Amino acid sequence: MSRASYVGRFAPSPTGPLHAGSLVAATASYLDARAHRGRWLLRIEDLDPPREARGASAAIIATLARFGFAHDGEVIHQSARDAAYRAAFERLAATGLVYPCACTRREVADSVLRGSRERARTAELIYPGSCRNGMPVGREARAWRVRVDARPITWRDRRTGEMVERLDETVGDFVLRRADGLWAYQLAVVVDDAWQGVTDVVRGADLGGSTGRQVYLQRLLGLPTPRYLHVPVLLDARGEKLSKQTGAAPVDAGDGVAPLNAALRFLGLGEIAAVDPAGFWPEAIRRWAGSPWMSRAAS
Ligand code: GLU
């Protein structure tokens, strides 16, 4: 891997303050970028105002700075990128693969339930294609979906190796533009990773299930596919992913390097006896560079 060409990023959604789980993702992406002597970008994924917590964007940026994360370039806000998402949507529409869908979430759930009770219990519903060949008469477009097919999507994850996903079996035709008129995360993330020249996406394994859709969109749009590394996700005492929505405790830079050490320990790299971030990062980067995380980057 050419070190000079490495561009990584951390892309939090401002649905709440940074918590111990998001700090793990931030730490892993930062360490990987710095260990490769690459650039590390900060992108605020604020394209979903209804889910946004007031003040969260500014709080996340300030907390990262106090923990000594030094981002390269300007912080990008997805809320300012509407024109780029629209242009990508129109390019996808020109392929003939995009269609309007009149289904409510309830209708999708009901038809899936009729098809298979087993499937309906899984967390994510597979869209059954109800509006694929046209919406029912008298119904109006709510969301816009992109058609998928049975061809396997393949990519490499630096931790888990070759990955294969049949999108028709995992998600079905998926949403690019939501019923509330907002752009879907899957579209925005693909557009921005390419626009920012991101070569390496390092993020939590909870987003592994989105990667197939992202690779599919990259191919349709003629965009490069970055390298991916999905790191394990921190779980709470009930074995559930920590999340801002479920009120995970915010990390506090007033606690010194303890939260950074907790993240480092979770990543299997021990703890560092530093009094402040300035003392923490050089040693943390050295450890990452000498760890299996790094050698997984080679192939
Ligand atoms: N904004 C997403 C989140 O906070 C992460 C996007 C990504 O890393 O691809 O869950």
XYZ file of C-alpha atoms and ligand atoms in Angstrom:
309
model
C 0.000 0.000 0.000
C 1.423 3.360 -0.930
C 1.584 5.296 2.289
C 1.367 8.681 0.663
C -1.941 7.828 -0.955
C -3.778 6.783 2.185
C -6.910 8.791 3.005
C -9.050 7.699 5.938
C -12.043 9.261 7.630
C -14.318 9.239 10.653
C -17.929 9.923 9.770
C -20.153 10.236 12.840
C -23.875 10.936 12.672
C -24.753 13.700 15.145
C -27.542 11.768 16.834
C -25.911 12.370 20.220
C -22.563 12.963 21.874
C -19.592 10.659 21.314
C -19.788 7.506 23.482
C -17.308 4.727 24.237
C -18.395 2.774 21.144
C -17.964 5.629 18.694
C -14.630 6.424 20.344
C -13.430 2.927 19.406
C -14.322 3.546 15.742
C -12.704 6.991 15.813
C -9.571 5.597 17.461
C -9.196 2.703 15.020
C -9.608 4.907 11.946
C -7.261 7.549 13.349
C -4.556 5.042 14.300
C -4.754 3.322 10.933
C -4.455 6.635 9.068
C -1.556 7.874 11.169
C 0.255 4.513 11.109
C 0.102 4.712 7.287
C 1.228 8.350 7.379
C -2.034 9.138 5.656
C -4.631 11.853 5.904
C -7.559 11.562 8.303
C -10.757 13.404 7.476
C -13.704 14.259 9.681
C -17.149 14.205 8.088
C -20.317 14.970 10.001
C -23.142 12.861 8.568
C -25.954 15.244 9.358
C -28.346 14.328 6.592
C -31.153 13.204 8.866
C -32.409 16.269 10.789
C -35.232 14.363 12.547
C -32.668 12.088 14.219
C -30.197 14.829 14.998
C -29.584 15.897 18.583
C -29.277 19.631 19.053
C -25.663 20.677 19.472
C -24.324 17.162 18.813
C -22.223 18.118 15.759
C -20.357 20.812 17.639
C -20.018 18.592 20.719
C -18.520 15.714 18.704
C -16.030 18.012 16.974
C -15.007 19.594 20.298
C -14.683 16.246 22.099
C -12.497 14.793 19.344
C -10.262 17.864 19.482
C -9.890 17.609 23.258
C -8.899 13.950 22.911
C -6.171 15.071 20.529
C -7.597 13.747 17.251
C -6.151 16.066 14.623
C -8.172 15.969 11.411
C -6.776 17.063 8.070
C -8.587 19.705 6.051
C -11.998 21.205 6.749
C -14.743 19.306 8.522
C -17.331 18.365 5.887
C -21.040 18.471 6.725
C -23.321 16.293 4.623
C -26.125 18.816 5.113
C -24.251 21.053 2.648
C -23.908 18.367 -0.027
C -27.443 18.110 -1.397
C -26.453 18.987 -4.977
C -23.863 16.210 -5.106
C -26.335 13.575 -3.889
C -28.922 14.800 -6.372
C -26.410 14.552 -9.228
C -25.476 10.988 -8.241
C -29.147 10.058 -7.918
C -29.776 11.385 -11.428
C -26.855 9.415 -12.816
C -28.247 6.279 -11.226
C -31.709 7.087 -12.542
C -30.235 7.365 -16.046
C -29.213 3.686 -15.833
C -32.904 2.768 -15.645
C -32.395 0.971 -12.345
C -34.161 3.514 -10.139
C -37.930 3.450 -9.592
C -40.523 5.140 -7.394
C -42.082 3.138 -4.600
C -45.443 3.820 -2.993
C -45.093 1.298 -0.152
C -45.280 2.355 3.444
C -43.012 0.623 5.936
C -46.101 -1.162 7.199
C -47.015 -2.486 3.764
C -43.503 -3.814 3.237
C -43.584 -5.509 6.626
C -47.030 -7.008 5.955
C -46.139 -8.448 2.578
C -42.893 -9.876 3.887
C -44.822 -11.409 6.764
C -47.214 -13.089 4.356
C -44.218 -14.419 2.411
C -42.266 -15.843 5.277
C -42.666 -15.475 8.995
C -39.042 -16.397 9.460
C -37.780 -13.538 7.353
C -40.025 -10.979 8.960
C -38.397 -11.649 12.284
C -34.960 -10.668 11.009
C -33.996 -7.130 11.859
C -33.925 -5.784 8.342
C -36.800 -6.375 6.001
C -36.089 -7.574 2.502
C -38.075 -5.407 0.126
C -40.286 -7.818 -1.812
C -40.294 -5.744 -4.997
C -43.951 -4.692 -4.831
C -43.459 -1.531 -6.946
C -40.739 -2.898 -9.203
C -42.958 -3.050 -12.233
C -44.955 0.068 -11.468
C -46.877 1.463 -8.526
C -50.487 0.429 -7.980
C -52.935 2.748 -9.751
C -53.805 5.821 -7.732
C -50.794 5.587 -5.457
C -48.064 8.195 -5.238
C -44.307 7.864 -5.094
C -42.940 7.953 -1.573
C -39.385 6.644 -1.754
C -37.083 5.951 -4.693
C -35.347 2.581 -4.833
C -32.537 1.086 -6.846
C -33.049 -2.340 -8.362
C -30.657 -5.104 -7.336
C -30.169 -8.512 -8.908
C -28.894 -11.972 -8.055
C -25.283 -11.332 -9.007
C -23.037 -11.649 -5.950
C -21.292 -8.475 -4.794
C -17.765 -9.191 -3.602
C -15.245 -7.115 -1.707
C -12.384 -7.644 0.706
C -12.471 -6.756 4.347
C -9.034 -6.427 5.916
C -10.152 -8.396 8.975
C -12.546 -10.976 7.621
C -11.143 -11.420 4.102
C -13.268 -12.091 1.014
C -16.878 -11.063 1.488
C -19.795 -12.001 -0.746
C -23.300 -10.620 -0.577
C -26.373 -11.336 -2.672
C -28.312 -8.113 -2.249
C -31.519 -9.709 -3.510
C -31.297 -12.095 -0.544
C -30.214 -9.637 2.126
C -32.029 -6.351 1.470
C -33.734 -6.336 -1.931
C -34.157 -3.154 -3.963
C -33.036 -0.496 -1.511
C -33.904 3.131 -0.864
C -31.829 5.991 -2.288
C -34.251 8.778 -1.514
C -36.500 8.379 1.475
C -40.218 9.023 1.738
C -39.462 12.182 3.739
C -37.378 13.471 0.823
C -34.038 12.900 2.571
C -31.128 11.147 0.879
C -30.338 7.681 2.172
C -27.097 7.131 4.081
C -25.996 4.492 1.533
C -26.044 7.017 -1.313
C -24.458 9.895 0.604
C -21.623 7.824 2.048
C -20.639 6.469 -1.372
C -20.710 9.907 -2.988
C -18.651 11.499 -0.225
C -16.077 8.734 0.211
C -15.313 9.049 -3.516
C -15.412 12.855 -3.597
C -13.021 13.055 -0.648
C -10.681 10.467 -2.176
C -11.068 8.067 0.750
C -8.883 4.991 0.215
C -9.524 3.263 3.547
C -12.773 2.984 5.450
C -12.171 1.844 9.031
C -15.401 1.640 11.035
C -17.480 -0.536 13.335
C -18.600 -4.000 12.300
C -22.202 -2.837 12.712
C -21.751 -1.182 9.310
C -20.436 -4.350 7.669
C -23.979 -5.099 6.530
C -24.049 -1.838 4.572
C -20.871 -2.487 2.631
C -22.446 -4.645 -0.079
C -24.919 -1.890 -0.934
C -22.136 0.661 -0.974
C -19.931 -1.421 -3.265
C -22.930 -1.965 -5.579
C -23.544 1.804 -5.821
C -19.837 2.483 -6.374
C -19.864 0.108 -9.335
C -23.022 1.606 -10.832
C -21.544 5.102 -10.498
C -18.101 4.096 -11.778
C -16.449 5.039 -8.493
C -13.483 3.259 -6.892
C -14.065 0.890 -3.991
C -11.987 1.774 -0.918
C -10.318 -0.818 1.287
C -12.533 -1.756 4.233
C -11.673 -2.695 7.802
C -14.567 -3.337 10.152
C -13.464 -3.434 13.775
C -15.457 -5.191 16.502
C -18.203 -3.217 18.162
C -18.296 -2.469 21.863
C -21.291 -4.063 23.551
C -23.062 -3.051 26.738
C -23.761 -5.316 29.701
C -26.826 -6.728 27.913
C -24.714 -7.632 24.904
C -26.184 -4.856 22.786
C -24.313 -2.324 20.702
C -23.766 0.955 22.509
C -25.719 3.628 20.743
C -26.473 7.264 21.073
C -30.186 6.610 20.632
C -30.297 4.214 23.559
C -28.541 6.759 25.705
C -24.998 5.377 25.999
C -23.006 7.583 28.360
C -21.032 10.279 26.576
C -17.256 10.091 26.787
C -15.770 13.026 28.621
C -12.411 14.476 27.676
C -12.229 15.701 31.289
C -11.451 12.075 32.199
C -8.006 12.475 30.647
C -6.713 9.560 28.589
C -8.807 6.911 30.407
C -11.459 6.724 27.620
C -8.702 6.520 24.982
C -7.057 3.723 26.942
C -10.385 1.894 27.181
C -10.687 2.094 23.377
C -7.088 0.945 22.910
C -7.570 -1.979 25.296
C -10.727 -3.000 23.419
C -8.668 -3.035 20.212
C -6.221 -5.417 21.902
C -3.374 -2.926 22.200
C -3.168 -2.561 25.979
C -2.989 0.713 27.847
C -0.538 3.586 27.808
C 0.664 5.387 30.911
C 0.294 8.873 29.488
C -1.011 11.943 31.269
C -2.509 13.590 28.212
C -3.386 12.887 24.555
C -0.081 14.365 23.390
C 1.673 11.582 25.287
C -0.867 8.927 24.306
C -1.003 9.132 20.516
C 2.625 8.569 19.437
C 2.823 5.330 21.440
C -0.676 4.241 20.369
C 0.271 4.773 16.706
C 3.481 2.799 17.232
C 1.522 -0.101 18.735
C -1.064 -0.110 15.940
C 1.705 -0.041 13.333
C 3.265 -3.148 14.902
C -0.026 -5.001 15.403
C -1.953 -7.522 13.310
C -4.392 -4.703 12.393
C -1.653 -3.254 10.256
C -0.385 -6.419 8.603
C -3.939 -7.181 7.597
C -3.604 -4.145 5.379
C -0.981 -5.766 3.185
C -3.010 -7.916 0.826
N -22.509 7.960 10.003
C -22.418 6.558 10.283
C -22.624 6.299 11.754
O -22.375 7.178 12.558
C -21.080 5.970 9.926
C -20.812 5.977 8.494
C -19.578 5.230 8.062
O -18.576 5.164 8.793
O -19.631 4.728 6.940
O -23.031 5.217 12.101
